[in-house]
Amino acid sequence: MSALENNRIVQAFADLRAEGKTTLLPFLTAGYPDLIATAELLAEIEQQGARICELGIPFSDPVADGPTIQASFTAALEAGVTLAGVFDIVKQYREVGGKLGLLAMLSYSIVYRHGSEAFCAQAAEAGFDGLIVPDLPLEEAGRFAEIATAAGMCNVLLIAPTTPEDRKLEIARHCSGFVYYISVAGITGERKALPLETIESVRRLNDQIDTPVCVGFGISSGPMVAEVCKAADGAIVGSAIIHQITDAVNKGLDRAAMVDTVGHFVGELIKPVL
Amino acid sequence: MTPETATPRDGYFGAYGGQFVPETLMKALHQLDCEFKAAWADESFRADFDRALREIAGRPSELYFAERLTRDLGGARIYLKREDMNHTGAHKINNTLGQALLAVRMGKQRVIAETGAGQHGVATATAAAVFGLDCEVYMGSEDIRRQALNVFRMRLMGTKVVPVESGQKTLKDALNEAMRDWMASVETTHYVLGTVAGPHPFPDLVTAFQRCIGSEARRQMLDREGRLPDMVVACVGGGSNASGIFKPMENDTDVQFVGVEAGGRSMHLGDHAAPLCAGSPGVLHGSLSYVLQDADGQTAPVHSVSAGLDYPGVGPEHSFWKDSGRVEYTTCSDDDAIAALMRLSETEGIIPALESSHAVAEAIKRAPSMGSDEILLVNLSGRGDKDCNEIQEILKRRGNGQ
């Protein structure tokens, strides 16, 4: 794992754990509502105190994503967002000194089309620090984790509530950066509360492994972030943030006002864990 | 044995297949795989399935010698495997009866399905009604508009038809939506996938339930002609009717197989639905197979006059057969399919489904250059009643409709 020594995600969790802290991991759809907005949102999210951010790469046929994120993917694709465009914006973000640990979350369909080696090399070169490929389960991953880590990136795998206990540990062993714990069986989307047993399972897992555990799917408010972070190292919020962006766009807010609104919302989400 | 099959990996056909799905579904797929294998090895399950095929689907379906068409074309003797005579009008019922029985065996009270033209939806609704299961069918809102009669048939049988508004609002989006439902309902629900695509074990399972087509045809052919056909032709969308008729004759190496994809308006990306002939390997809907994608891996738009073939992917075993050369794949244009539909209607009194018309068109093309001692078997996978409105519209636009 020496390739990951200076990895921003690994570093962020090492710092947080040393300080006894947890964190919020915001999710943005890359290129929604446009690529420049994504760059500004990244800067704003960093400003609000986040250390790590996920960038969803738009895909025509997402299966794990709920209606909010899917609609943002469709809009971004219609606006002509490509993988090359996303890499460019990440490069620019790094050139102006952006320090967030950045994960690309994307379908294996896209990775396969480009080829795992070529994709990982380009993603790392653009400035990504990690990958989440939700439709690449352990059985199909083959050498993918190796290729990603050789390029200096973490490879984050998902654990679902339906995952048997021994398999959870097996998945965790193949993870780097953190383990993505899916809070509920189903798709992404805002929910009012998480099942109690989820928090319990996360606590149990976190006690058993060294790799940090982050929880995602359905988290939509500051209090929920606080609740999750009692057991986890981080809370991932996606749909609720995309929802804010969509609302701002629908209200006709200009880019600066949209970024402000979303920044304020992220500030509320992260407050309990700052 | 080819090198690819020398080291078989469960769920793979050579390099193709697999389980490219979110972790949430892995447990359900594993469970389904185990349950299916146990059921398939269980004589009482097989007896139940055979009885359902006989008494509900109305099998065996006839093997029909198309005498007038044969005479007209002046070449190979043409036989039709009459899947259009099945209850609900197509081969789809074979699979849905098998999967409904499997759902009952697994103790799952609810089934869901995706549908394009509505044939698989109707077949699922039928099986659900027969076995008393709750049923919801996902269907693109665009398809709901085009296939109002099938929507009504499903509703009559107590199925809830759920409109899908995402993406292109057609079959692939309905499949995405059904997968999403399944991720949240997997403990109580079985997903009745309609074709030989999707993650393992669906390609195996659907092929198993459809192989009655080829087993019957093989036996009927031996009874009728004392030998096997020289060539078998089937249309390929996802590929279930083709797998069903090819699979039991896969090792009869003298039998040549031809799979016909939708050539649509032209062979430009977006104008057809022919991943095997014009696509490349990629991942879609849980498996690695030939697919129509752009350079970034986004699914390309597809077109076919036949809604049942209007799909950008194909079952992984077809990709394997393409690479191994066991099956020859070709395309048939919208226009040729329509012409074949009209010709079979006039010469044999059989109105084929637009999907099956693609296979009929290929037979019409090939038969004249074959000897009169040769036999060409066409899988007539469905009847054309559902397409009559569409054909009427098309003929009206051409100015020769009645």
CSV table of C-alpha atoms in Angstrom, one decimal, chain B residues 16 35 40 76-77 110 122 127 141 149 158 177 185 230 239 317 360 380 395:
chain,number,residue,atom,x,y,z
B,16,TYR,CA,-18.8,-12.9,-21.5
B,35,GLU,CA,-32.5,-22.3,-5.9
B,40,TRP,CA,-33.8,-27.8,-12.1
B,76,ALA,CA,-34.9,-25.4,-49.2
B,77,ARG,CA,-37.9,-27.0,-47.5
B,110,ARG,CA,-44.4,-10.8,-5.5
B,122,VAL,CA,-48.4,-10.0,-20.6
B,127,ALA,CA,-48.1,-16.6,-15.0
B,141,SER,CA,-44.1,5.6,-20.9
B,149,LEU,CA,-53.8,-3.1,-25.9
B,158,GLY,CA,-54.6,-7.9,-12.2
B,177,GLU,CA,-36.3,0.6,-13.1
B,185,SER,CA,-37.6,-5.5,-2.4
B,230,ASP,CA,-29.5,-27.9,-42.3
B,239,GLY,CA,-31.8,-13.4,-27.7
B,317,GLU,CA,-24.0,-16.6,-24.7
B,360,VAL,CA,-38.7,-15.0,-41.9
B,380,LEU,CA,-41.6,-18.2,-35.6
B,395,LEU,CA,-48.7,1.0,-45.0
